[in-house]
Tab-separated table of C-alpha atoms and ligand atoms in Angstrom:
chain	number	residue	atom	x	y	z
A	1	UNK	CA	173.944	121.400	107.413
A	2	UNK	CA	172.005	119.632	111.237
A	3	UNK	CA	169.341	121.959	112.781
A	4	UNK	CA	170.559	122.192	116.542
A	5	UNK	CA	167.551	121.140	118.858
A	6	UNK	CA	167.638	124.044	121.008
A	7	UNK	CA	164.939	123.083	123.720
A	8	UNK	CA	166.913	120.374	124.954
A	9	UNK	CA	164.333	118.221	125.397
A	10	UNK	CA	164.413	114.845	123.946
A	11	UNK	CA	163.275	114.933	120.057
A	12	UNK	CA	160.957	112.914	118.208
A	13	UNK	CA	162.634	110.476	115.881
A	14	UNK	CA	160.194	109.048	113.209
A	15	UNK	CA	159.637	105.614	110.641
A	16	UNK	CA	156.185	105.972	108.427
A	17	UNK	CA	154.837	102.758	106.579
A	18	UNK	CA	152.980	103.118	103.591
A	19	UNK	CA	150.684	101.584	102.327
A	20	UNK	CA	149.790	102.939	98.510
A	21	UNK	CA	147.124	100.799	96.653
A	22	UNK	CA	148.432	99.816	93.068
A	23	UNK	CA	146.341	101.373	89.760
A	24	UNK	CA	146.359	98.081	89.019
A	25	UNK	CA	142.886	96.897	86.587
A	26	UNK	CA	142.935	93.305	88.429
A	27	UNK	CA	143.940	92.081	91.691
A	28	UNK	CA	147.733	91.171	93.091
A	29	UNK	CA	146.914	87.080	92.328
A	30	UNK	CA	143.730	86.984	90.764
A	31	UNK	CA	141.669	88.269	87.706
A	32	UNK	CA	139.020	90.214	89.946
A	33	UNK	CA	138.535	93.983	89.139
A	34	UNK	CA	140.414	96.056	91.680
A	35	UNK	CA	138.057	99.174	91.499
A	36	UNK	CA	136.093	98.454	93.963
A	37	UNK	CA	135.014	101.654	95.187
A	38	UNK	CA	131.786	101.590	94.330
A	39	UNK	CA	130.772	98.512	93.105
A	40	UNK	CA	127.911	96.013	95.184
A	41	UNK	CA	129.345	94.177	97.998
A	42	UNK	CA	131.340	91.440	97.255
A	43	UNK	CA	130.482	91.721	93.527
A	44	UNK	CA	134.427	91.120	92.639
A	45	UNK	CA	135.367	87.861	94.246
A	46	UNK	CA	136.408	84.581	92.525
A	47	UNK	CA	137.315	81.474	94.584
A	48	UNK	CA	140.894	82.622	94.857
A	49	UNK	CA	140.450	86.181	96.537
A	50	UNK	CA	137.786	84.002	98.846
A	51	UNK	CA	140.551	82.388	100.367
A	52	UNK	CA	138.655	78.790	98.845
A	53	UNK	CA	140.702	76.214	99.695
A	54	UNK	CA	142.443	74.188	96.726
A	55	UNK	CA	142.662	77.540	94.737
A	56	UNK	CA	146.227	78.791	93.352
A	57	UNK	CA	147.280	82.166	93.106
A	58	UNK	CA	148.997	84.077	89.917
A	59	UNK	CA	151.259	87.068	90.261
A	60	UNK	CA	150.006	90.120	87.989
A	61	UNK	CA	152.881	91.319	86.074
A	62	UNK	CA	151.250	94.976	86.294
A	63	UNK	CA	151.413	94.920	89.740
A	64	UNK	CA	155.015	94.181	89.599
A	65	UNK	CA	156.110	96.752	87.053
A	66	UNK	CA	154.302	99.449	89.270
A	67	UNK	CA	156.376	98.849	92.069
A	68	UNK	CA	159.478	98.684	90.294
A	69	UNK	CA	158.851	102.182	89.091
A	70	UNK	CA	158.699	103.459	92.907
A	71	UNK	CA	161.706	101.470	93.825
A	72	UNK	CA	163.546	102.496	90.690
A	73	UNK	CA	162.624	106.241	91.375
A	74	UNK	CA	163.862	105.860	94.844
A	75	UNK	CA	166.960	104.733	93.945
A	76	UNK	CA	166.387	100.870	95.668
A	77	UNK	CA	168.301	98.063	95.532
A	78	UNK	CA	166.185	95.754	93.133
A	79	UNK	CA	166.415	92.174	94.090
A	80	UNK	CA	166.998	90.367	90.954
A	81	UNK	CA	164.903	87.588	93.003
A	82	UNK	CA	162.501	88.141	95.284
A	83	UNK	CA	159.299	85.925	97.046
A	84	UNK	CA	156.500	85.586	98.784
A	85	UNK	CA	155.129	84.441	102.480
A	86	UNK	CA	152.280	84.117	104.303
A	87	UNK	CA	151.265	86.241	107.188
A	88	UNK	CA	149.082	84.468	109.393
A	89	UNK	CA	146.214	86.332	111.474
A	90	UNK	CA	142.308	85.217	112.080
A	91	UNK	CA	139.902	88.068	111.021
A	92	UNK	CA	136.828	87.730	109.098
A	93	UNK	CA	138.037	90.316	106.398
A	94	UNK	CA	140.614	88.074	105.583
A	95	UNK	CA	139.181	84.328	104.585
A	96	UNK	CA	142.180	82.449	104.158
A	97	UNK	CA	143.622	82.959	107.250
A	98	UNK	CA	146.964	84.486	106.015
A	99	UNK	CA	148.067	87.685	103.950
A	100	UNK	CA	150.023	86.966	101.289
A	101	UNK	CA	153.157	89.783	101.841
A	102	UNK	CA	157.045	89.738	101.641
A	103	UNK	CA	159.195	89.320	104.990
A	104	UNK	CA	162.474	87.533	103.994
A	105	UNK	CA	163.157	88.435	100.351
A	106	UNK	CA	161.144	91.646	99.367
A	107	UNK	CA	161.022	93.223	96.257
A	108	UNK	CA	163.846	95.574	96.915
A	109	UNK	CA	165.820	96.924	99.845
A	110	UNK	CA	167.334	100.727	100.376
A	111	UNK	CA	166.835	103.773	98.587
A	112	UNK	CA	166.089	107.202	99.503
A	113	UNK	CA	163.629	110.380	99.526
A	114	UNK	CA	164.644	113.632	99.212
A	115	UNK	CA	161.767	116.389	99.820
A	116	UNK	CA	161.718	120.125	100.813
A	117	UNK	CA	160.390	120.122	104.616
A	118	UNK	CA	160.279	122.849	107.448
A	119	UNK	CA	164.083	123.018	107.717
A	120	UNK	CA	164.463	123.053	104.275
A	121	UNK	CA	165.676	119.939	101.922
A	122	UNK	CA	165.774	116.840	104.100
A	123	UNK	CA	167.018	113.048	102.891
A	124	UNK	CA	164.937	110.259	104.495
A	125	UNK	CA	166.373	106.299	103.527
A	126	UNK	CA	164.033	103.715	102.535
A	127	UNK	CA	164.524	100.640	104.561
A	128	UNK	CA	162.646	98.365	102.168
A	129	UNK	CA	159.789	97.931	98.918
A	130	UNK	CA	157.496	95.282	99.105
A	131	UNK	CA	154.393	93.942	97.464
A	132	UNK	CA	151.174	92.575	99.669
A	133	UNK	CA	147.605	92.298	99.403
A	134	UNK	CA	144.685	93.789	100.899
A	135	UNK	CA	142.119	92.519	103.054
A	136	UNK	CA	138.476	92.487	103.115
A	137	UNK	CA	136.728	95.714	104.368
A	138	UNK	CA	134.367	95.263	108.139
A	139	UNK	CA	131.056	97.143	108.145
A	140	UNK	CA	129.582	97.762	111.409
A	141	UNK	CA	126.149	98.216	111.950
A	142	UNK	CA	124.252	98.446	114.776
A	143	UNK	CA	124.221	95.079	116.668
A	144	UNK	CA	126.155	93.387	113.546
A	145	UNK	CA	129.403	93.425	111.571
A	146	UNK	CA	128.735	93.285	107.594
A	147	UNK	CA	132.353	91.994	105.946
A	148	UNK	CA	132.604	93.214	101.935
A	149	UNK	CA	135.207	91.312	100.417
A	150	UNK	CA	135.676	93.147	97.157
A	151	UNK	CA	138.837	94.826	98.456
A	152	UNK	CA	140.235	91.736	99.942
A	153	UNK	CA	143.691	91.229	97.118
A	154	UNK	CA	143.866	94.164	96.009
A	155	UNK	CA	147.527	95.152	95.258
A	156	UNK	CA	149.488	97.081	98.020
A	157	UNK	CA	152.895	98.390	97.431
A	158	UNK	CA	154.177	98.832	101.139
A	159	UNK	CA	157.398	101.854	101.443
A	160	UNK	CA	158.864	101.394	105.080
A	161	UNK	CA	161.113	104.292	105.675
A	162	UNK	CA	163.752	104.624	108.756
A	163	UNK	CA	163.355	106.163	111.586
A	164	UNK	CA	164.880	109.569	110.518
A	165	UNK	CA	162.129	111.981	110.161
A	166	UNK	CA	162.422	114.512	113.309
A	167	UNK	CA	159.406	116.130	113.202
A	168	UNK	CA	155.691	115.572	112.526
A	169	UNK	CA	155.739	118.358	109.943
A	170	UNK	CA	158.775	116.722	108.388
A	171	UNK	CA	156.447	113.299	108.791
A	172	UNK	CA	154.302	115.333	106.801
A	173	UNK	CA	156.046	117.275	104.007
A	174	UNK	CA	158.019	113.250	103.538
A	175	UNK	CA	154.331	111.728	103.116
A	176	UNK	CA	153.665	114.490	100.470
A	177	UNK	CA	156.511	114.195	98.591
A	178	UNK	CA	155.948	110.363	98.095
A	179	UNK	CA	152.338	110.634	97.311
A	180	UNK	CA	153.431	113.281	94.679
A	181	UNK	CA	155.768	110.951	93.614
A	182	UNK	CA	153.627	108.133	93.482
A	183	UNK	CA	150.927	110.043	91.440
A	184	UNK	CA	153.769	111.079	88.990
A	185	UNK	CA	154.481	107.555	88.440
A	186	UNK	CA	150.977	106.758	87.568
A	187	UNK	CA	151.528	104.107	89.737
A	188	UNK	CA	148.589	104.971	92.610
A	189	UNK	CA	145.772	107.583	93.182
A	190	UNK	CA	147.496	108.581	96.505
A	191	UNK	CA	144.274	109.833	97.577
A	192	UNK	CA	144.092	108.986	101.618
A	193	UNK	CA	140.647	109.831	101.977
A	194	UNK	CA	139.923	106.894	99.803
A	195	UNK	CA	142.401	104.645	101.476
A	196	UNK	CA	144.117	104.062	98.549
A	197	UNK	CA	147.814	105.729	100.546
A	198	UNK	CA	147.502	104.695	104.107
A	199	UNK	CA	150.300	105.381	106.820
A	200	UNK	CA	150.748	103.737	109.778
A	201	UNK	CA	153.320	106.126	111.580
A	202	UNK	CA	155.872	104.896	114.307
A	203	UNK	CA	157.720	107.613	116.395
A	204	UNK	CA	159.897	107.692	119.780
A	205	UNK	CA	161.522	110.114	121.937
A	206	UNK	CA	165.061	109.917	121.892
A	207	UNK	CA	167.752	111.983	123.735
A	208	UNK	CA	169.607	112.095	120.734
A	209	UNK	CA	173.124	109.489	120.829
A	210	UNK	CA	172.526	106.325	119.082
A	211	UNK	CA	170.016	104.307	121.470
A	212	UNK	CA	166.501	104.988	119.929
A	213	UNK	CA	163.784	105.221	122.232
A	214	UNK	CA	160.886	102.812	122.487
A	215	UNK	CA	158.335	103.766	119.596
A	216	UNK	CA	154.575	103.074	119.762
A	217	UNK	CA	152.733	103.138	116.198
A	218	UNK	CA	150.016	105.022	115.369
A	219	UNK	CA	146.879	103.678	112.735
A	220	UNK	CA	143.575	105.390	111.434
A	221	UNK	CA	144.879	108.963	109.718
A	222	UNK	CA	143.000	109.510	106.448
A	223	UNK	CA	145.143	113.027	105.651
A	224	UNK	CA	148.422	113.962	105.433
A	225	UNK	CA	147.581	116.837	108.274
A	226	UNK	CA	145.836	114.433	110.331
A	227	UNK	CA	149.547	112.199	110.012
A	228	UNK	CA	150.981	115.586	111.590
A	229	UNK	CA	148.462	115.525	114.307
A	230	UNK	CA	148.554	112.465	115.439
A	231	UNK	CA	152.505	112.286	115.653
A	232	UNK	CA	152.270	115.923	117.760
A	233	UNK	CA	149.506	114.327	120.278
A	234	UNK	CA	151.302	111.313	120.536
A	235	UNK	CA	154.846	112.939	120.923
A	236	UNK	CA	153.344	115.043	123.627
A	237	UNK	CA	152.009	111.930	125.353
A	238	UNK	CA	154.932	110.352	125.469
A	239	UNK	CA	157.210	113.679	126.962
A	240	UNK	CA	154.498	113.589	129.721
A	241	UNK	CA	155.285	110.216	130.466
A	242	UNK	CA	158.977	110.446	130.611
A	243	UNK	CA	158.591	113.879	132.679
A	244	UNK	CA	156.969	112.076	135.366
A	245	UNK	CA	159.650	109.051	134.989
A	246	UNK	CA	157.317	106.604	133.807
A	247	UNK	CA	158.146	104.728	130.426
A	248	UNK	CA	156.954	104.328	126.969
A	249	UNK	CA	155.243	100.917	126.380
A	250	UNK	CA	155.691	99.497	122.701
A	251	UNK	CA	151.885	99.950	122.117
A	252	UNK	CA	149.167	100.607	118.745
A	253	UNK	CA	147.262	103.839	119.159
A	254	UNK	CA	144.065	104.637	116.195
A	255	UNK	CA	143.816	108.065	115.642
A	256	UNK	CA	140.395	109.890	116.613
A	257	UNK	CA	140.288	112.979	114.139
A	258	UNK	CA	137.447	114.908	115.780
A	259	UNK	CA	138.592	114.457	119.586
A	260	UNK	CA	142.373	115.275	118.241
A	261	UNK	CA	143.672	112.401	120.357
A	262	UNK	CA	145.417	108.589	120.395
A	263	UNK	CA	143.145	106.088	121.183
A	264	UNK	CA	145.498	102.608	122.606
A	265	UNK	CA	144.524	99.542	120.440
A	266	UNK	CA	146.671	96.832	121.674
A	267	UNK	CA	149.346	96.730	123.616
A	268	UNK	CA	153.150	94.204	122.953
A	269	UNK	CA	151.251	91.683	124.612
A	270	UNK	CA	148.089	91.418	122.798
A	271	UNK	CA	150.700	91.606	119.822
A	272	UNK	CA	149.995	88.848	117.326
A	273	UNK	CA	152.260	86.151	116.632
A	274	UNK	CA	152.242	85.738	112.511
A	275	UNK	CA	154.161	82.691	111.982
A	276	UNK	CA	155.479	83.922	108.782
A	277	UNK	CA	156.538	81.248	106.549
A	278	UNK	CA	157.378	81.065	102.506
A	279	UNK	CA	153.849	81.156	100.346
A	280	UNK	CA	154.464	77.264	98.978
A	281	UNK	CA	151.872	78.390	95.722
A	282	UNK	CA	154.318	81.286	94.481
A	283	UNK	CA	157.906	79.812	93.774
A	284	UNK	CA	160.120	83.266	93.727
A	285	UNK	CA	160.185	85.252	90.865
A	286	UNK	CA	163.237	85.805	88.672
A	287	UNK	CA	163.381	89.980	86.996
A	288	UNK	CA	164.480	89.598	83.769
A	289	UNK	CA	166.974	92.456	82.396
A	290	UNK	CA	164.544	92.886	79.768
A	291	UNK	CA	161.367	93.015	82.090
A	292	UNK	CA	163.894	95.585	84.001
A	293	UNK	CA	164.453	97.419	80.607
A	294	UNK	CA	160.847	97.822	79.763
A	295	UNK	CA	159.674	99.187	83.150
A	296	UNK	CA	163.276	101.797	83.132
A	297	UNK	CA	162.406	103.254	79.499
A	298	UNK	CA	158.471	103.395	80.429
A	299	UNK	CA	158.676	105.473	83.374
A	300	UNK	CA	157.493	109.160	83.236
A	301	UNK	CA	159.561	111.953	84.346
A	302	UNK	CA	160.180	112.371	88.132
A	303	UNK	CA	158.984	114.927	90.013
A	304	UNK	CA	161.754	116.424	90.817
A	305	UNK	CA	163.374	116.357	87.618
A	306	UNK	CA	160.528	118.444	86.022
A	307	UNK	CA	160.748	120.702	88.801
A	308	UNK	CA	164.491	121.351	87.966
A	309	UNK	CA	163.659	121.697	84.836
A	310	UNK	CA	160.919	124.009	85.864
A	311	UNK	CA	163.372	126.277	88.029
A	312	UNK	CA	166.125	126.137	85.132
A	313	UNK	CA	164.451	126.890	82.431
A	314	UNK	CA	161.266	128.715	83.017
A	315	UNK	CA	162.643	130.425	86.357
A	316	UNK	CA	159.700	128.604	88.446
A	317	UNK	CA	159.903	129.512	92.483
A	318	UNK	CA	159.937	126.009	94.391
A	319	UNK	CA	156.546	126.666	96.023
A	320	UNK	CA	154.906	127.778	92.690
A	321	UNK	CA	156.679	124.496	91.477
A	322	UNK	CA	155.421	122.093	94.424
A	323	UNK	CA	151.896	123.565	94.490
A	324	UNK	CA	151.736	122.284	91.031
A	325	UNK	CA	153.825	119.526	91.133
A	326	UNK	CA	151.294	117.950	93.816
A	327	UNK	CA	148.554	116.543	91.248
A	328	UNK	CA	149.830	115.409	87.908
A	329	UNK	CA	147.122	116.337	86.271
A	330	UNK	CA	147.719	120.188	86.953
A	331	UNK	CA	151.181	120.150	85.930
A	332	UNK	CA	150.069	118.994	82.625
A	333	UNK	CA	147.836	121.245	82.434
A	334	UNK	CA	150.271	124.216	83.087
A	335	UNK	CA	152.950	122.820	80.792
A	336	UNK	CA	149.766	122.964	78.098
A	337	UNK	CA	149.180	126.770	79.401
A	338	UNK	CA	152.388	127.511	79.095
A	339	UNK	CA	152.596	125.854	75.449
A	340	UNK	CA	149.500	128.580	74.653
A	341	UNK	CA	152.496	131.266	74.715
A	342	UNK	CA	151.892	132.055	78.193
A	343	UNK	CA	155.442	133.051	80.204
A	344	UNK	CA	155.468	130.318	83.219
A	345	UNK	CA	155.463	132.686	86.205
A	346	UNK	CA	151.965	133.926	85.070
A	347	UNK	CA	150.320	130.993	84.248
A	348	UNK	CA	151.690	129.229	87.304
A	349	UNK	CA	150.189	132.325	88.973
A	350	UNK	CA	146.723	132.107	87.627
A	351	UNK	CA	146.326	128.488	88.170
A	352	UNK	CA	146.959	128.777	91.415
A	353	UNK	CA	145.315	131.648	92.206
A	354	UNK	CA	142.021	131.636	90.096
A	355	UNK	CA	142.203	128.402	88.754
A	356	UNK	CA	142.801	125.949	91.794
A	357	UNK	CA	139.137	127.144	93.388
A	358	UNK	CA	137.326	126.105	90.577
A	359	UNK	CA	139.062	122.954	89.994
A	360	UNK	CA	137.530	120.210	91.665
A	361	UNK	CA	138.498	116.089	91.337
A	362	UNK	CA	141.591	116.738	89.599
A	363	UNK	CA	139.440	118.319	86.736
A	364	UNK	CA	140.406	121.510	85.361
A	365	UNK	CA	136.907	123.685	84.317
A	366	UNK	CA	138.194	125.160	81.402
A	367	UNK	CA	140.287	123.312	78.091
A	368	UNK	CA	144.329	124.594	78.786
A	369	UNK	CA	143.663	126.292	75.304
A	370	UNK	CA	141.636	128.909	76.426
A	371	UNK	CA	143.108	129.536	78.938
A	372	UNK	CA	145.997	130.266	77.791
A	373	UNK	CA	144.046	133.143	75.236
A	374	UNK	CA	142.263	134.170	78.224
A	375	UNK	CA	145.299	135.129	79.908
A	376	UNK	CA	146.876	136.564	77.223
A	377	UNK	CA	144.255	138.898	76.173
A	378	UNK	CA	144.537	140.225	79.366
A	379	UNK	CA	148.611	140.722	79.235
A	380	UNK	CA	147.770	142.397	75.766
A	381	UNK	CA	145.042	145.066	77.892
A	382	UNK	CA	142.362	143.224	75.724
A	383	UNK	CA	139.982	142.596	78.835
A	384	UNK	CA	140.784	143.983	82.398
A	385	UNK	CA	141.950	141.133	85.086
A	386	UNK	CA	138.109	141.886	86.698
A	387	UNK	CA	136.874	140.797	83.312
A	388	UNK	CA	139.417	138.257	83.082
A	389	UNK	CA	138.313	136.471	86.099
A	390	UNK	CA	134.468	137.224	85.366
A	391	UNK	CA	134.541	135.312	82.117
A	392	UNK	CA	136.915	132.459	83.370
A	393	UNK	CA	134.038	131.775	86.477
A	394	UNK	CA	131.229	131.981	83.992
A	395	UNK	CA	132.966	129.056	82.118
A	396	UNK	CA	133.885	126.930	84.917
A	397	UNK	CA	130.257	127.001	86.679
A	398	UNK	CA	128.038	127.105	83.965
A	399	UNK	CA	127.785	125.189	80.658
A	400	UNK	CA	129.378	128.730	78.516
A	401	UNK	CA	132.519	127.697	76.735
A	402	UNK	CA	135.485	130.006	77.392
A	403	UNK	CA	136.756	130.563	73.933
A	404	UNK	CA	133.461	131.844	73.129
A	405	UNK	CA	133.049	134.198	75.662
A	406	UNK	CA	136.615	135.449	74.467
A	407	UNK	CA	135.222	136.004	70.978
A	408	UNK	CA	132.019	137.581	72.154
A	409	UNK	CA	130.753	140.796	71.922
A	410	UNK	CA	131.196	141.789	75.244
A	411	UNK	CA	134.977	141.438	75.068
A	412	UNK	CA	135.109	142.904	71.652
A	413	UNK	CA	137.271	145.889	71.746
A	414	UNK	CA	136.255	149.259	71.841
A	415	UNK	CA	137.293	151.294	68.425
A	416	UNK	CA	134.556	153.785	67.744
A	417	UNK	CA	136.547	156.969	68.378
A	418	UNK	CA	133.713	158.671	69.561
A	419	UNK	CA	132.544	156.142	72.576
A	420	UNK	CA	136.681	156.472	73.272
A	421	UNK	CA	136.557	160.090	73.421
A	422	UNK	CA	133.175	159.916	75.672
A	423	UNK	CA	135.221	157.588	78.168
A	424	UNK	CA	137.962	159.848	78.556
A	425	UNK	CA	135.806	162.823	79.185
A	426	UNK	CA	133.681	160.735	81.554
A	427	UNK	CA	137.332	159.966	83.413
A	428	UNK	CA	138.487	163.702	83.652
A	429	UNK	CA	134.939	164.763	85.405
A	430	UNK	CA	135.604	161.472	87.663
A	431	UNK	CA	138.580	162.361	88.246
A	432	UNK	CA	138.892	166.171	88.482
A	433	UNK	CA	141.906	166.630	90.787
A	434	UNK	CA	143.997	164.082	88.365
A	435	UNK	CA	142.925	166.727	85.144
A	436	UNK	CA	144.113	169.508	87.389
A	437	UNK	CA	147.480	168.018	88.322
A	438	UNK	CA	147.979	166.973	84.694
A	439	UNK	CA	146.928	170.587	83.701
A	440	UNK	CA	149.257	172.131	85.910
A	441	UNK	CA	152.762	169.833	84.980
A	442	UNK	CA	152.365	166.653	86.479
A	443	UNK	CA	152.377	164.296	83.602
A	444	UNK	CA	152.273	161.104	85.638
A	445	UNK	CA	148.602	162.104	86.992
A	446	UNK	CA	147.232	160.605	83.326
A	447	UNK	CA	147.577	157.323	84.569
A	448	UNK	CA	145.155	157.741	86.519
A	449	UNK	CA	142.722	159.497	83.820
A	450	UNK	CA	144.010	156.471	81.691
A	451	UNK	CA	142.826	153.662	84.504
A	452	UNK	CA	139.451	155.393	85.315
A	453	UNK	CA	138.824	155.310	81.455
A	454	UNK	CA	139.844	152.083	81.326
A	455	UNK	CA	137.978	150.627	84.255
A	456	UNK	CA	134.359	152.312	83.042
A	457	UNK	CA	135.145	150.876	79.435
A	458	UNK	CA	135.242	147.164	81.349
A	459	UNK	CA	138.703	146.539	79.874
A	460	UNK	CA	137.194	146.639	75.951
A	461	UNK	CA	139.294	149.682	75.124
A	462	UNK	CA	142.845	150.006	74.650
A	463	UNK	CA	145.108	151.613	76.655
A	464	UNK	CA	147.362	154.105	74.372
A	465	UNK	CA	144.490	155.053	72.707
A	466	UNK	CA	142.508	156.082	75.307
A	467	UNK	CA	145.849	158.099	76.578
A	468	UNK	CA	146.290	159.705	73.340
A	469	UNK	CA	142.941	161.208	73.699
A	470	UNK	CA	143.178	162.262	77.155
A	471	UNK	CA	145.869	164.295	75.842
A	472	UNK	CA	144.201	165.804	72.920
A	473	UNK	CA	141.617	166.586	75.738
A	474	UNK	CA	143.929	168.160	78.347
A	475	UNK	CA	146.048	170.299	76.323
A	476	UNK	CA	143.500	172.038	74.569
A	477	UNK	CA	143.396	175.328	75.406
A	478	UNK	CA	139.451	175.400	74.384
A	479	UNK	CA	138.519	172.177	77.033
A	480	UNK	CA	136.038	173.704	79.590
A	481	UNK	CA	138.119	174.728	82.749
A	482	UNK	CA	137.426	172.145	85.855
B	1	LIG	P1	158.662	96.197	113.991
B	1	LIG	O1	159.352	95.079	114.101
B	1	LIG	O2	157.747	96.724	115.212
B	1	LIG	O3	157.477	96.674	113.381
B	1	LIG	P2	160.430	97.703	112.611
B	1	LIG	O4	161.930	97.393	112.984
B	1	LIG	O5	159.857	96.927	111.419
B	1	LIG	O6	159.283	97.421	114.099
B	1	LIG	O7	159.743	99.086	112.032
B	1	LIG	C1	159.026	99.545	111.793
B	1	LIG	C2	158.840	100.593	111.411
B	1	LIG	O8	158.970	101.899	112.782
B	1	LIG	C3	160.132	101.412	110.138
B	1	LIG	O9	159.233	102.544	109.776
B	1	LIG	C4	160.642	102.228	111.207
B	1	LIG	O10	161.524	103.191	110.924
B	1	LIG	C5	160.273	102.355	112.161
B	1	LIG	N1	160.771	102.637	113.646
B	1	LIG	C6	161.768	101.106	114.137
B	1	LIG	N2	162.648	101.706	115.300
B	1	LIG	C7	161.632	103.152	115.650
B	1	LIG	C8	161.892	103.951	116.832
B	1	LIG	N3	162.347	103.460	118.155
B	1	LIG	N4	161.287	105.084	116.732
B	1	LIG	C9	160.684	105.715	115.886
B	1	LIG	N5	160.582	104.699	114.515
B	1	LIG	C10	160.948	103.814	114.631
B	2	LIG	MG1	156.922	95.811	111.574
B	3	LIG	ZN1	139.617	87.431	92.847
């Protein structure tokens, strides 16, 4: 079903070029460690990634495996033979003077990604997927620029979509769905703030019909939200130009998050001439059927398959599922809590409301088994929900152990009849009207009294036992009149 454009103006069409850093141990063409995030500058380099003449690149097998997982998951046409090209440009963070990428014979062509956007379920076609090496980093200081080549040569997977996304919000949803996929496939951390996932967004305005408008490209957004904001700002800028009868020029912009504006980086005249040619040091790669079979065998469960399984078997809603799936650690955790005997919607509720606040950097603050025990204790009335939250908070923020807290004195049930009777009496005194109501035949008022006594026990009393005691007290003719 297509969504009509009701306000008649030109509509944005958006295509994304997404670069994901592959979670390989070493770089794409040399044995240097790819774990550059906190390494000392220029400590992870060798003659290959420093671009010394006479050195030879050799392709990282693992990078191919990870890239193929994504290609297969997207249903792309995996090429039996793929090849690399040199893309030339001169920049201090690229010591060879060219980047090894894939231009003519990429790893895979086509494919599609289905995701849940603002207009329901949407599918975007993928144009191609290819491998390439990352460049180093420039660090600008007052008066000088420093070069760190630790990132030079790190493996990237580039995924290019067709220009089919129809709003900035949809582009954000698409990028999020792709990030979820990359994480589930254990292919990339997908962490945009750390630069492990980067997105160049292309946008044009179209009056509809087959002809596309002139596009501009925006770079440097470091969150999915920033991609949406940048595209909205750029679409507005283009709309403004067109409404004044001016033309959109093919240009590249950066995104200034603080000011909320796009900043011109280069015009078409300044566009680089890359002079692509086949990389002579790397022969074309033939994929053996056995290699492809191995990749297929090792494929983790796809996020949309898991989502469907949760819906079908556990009746889990889409919003809960999407939130739990956005991080595979969270999804695993949820399944372990369910395995601990908790009903899935209840587990989802506790995780998404109580636990998420306490959850930093993908780490669950308490073991899933203990979490299941806690939820079950609340469900059986052994402890109150408030008490449960308090214990959880304590376990998460101190070195207290949740299992120990749960078996500790303060959560032990009150079984002593005398203590219970005292609680019941106190409840009656605190809720005289409810007691009155009960005595005059409105027996449902008993619930108020049970609740009051329960609260006074901090959730440690048994509701059924309290109700029985309250009935005894209220029904007995000798009980003191209020
Ligand atoms: P270029 O040759 O300028 O790099 P490509 O055709 O390779 O352009 O496309 C690069 C990206 O730009 C792709 O993600 C594609 O979907 C997107 N794109 C291409 N044309 C348009 C357009 N008219 N409007 C929006 N996005 C576009
Ligand atoms: Mg291009
Ligand atoms: Zn190296």
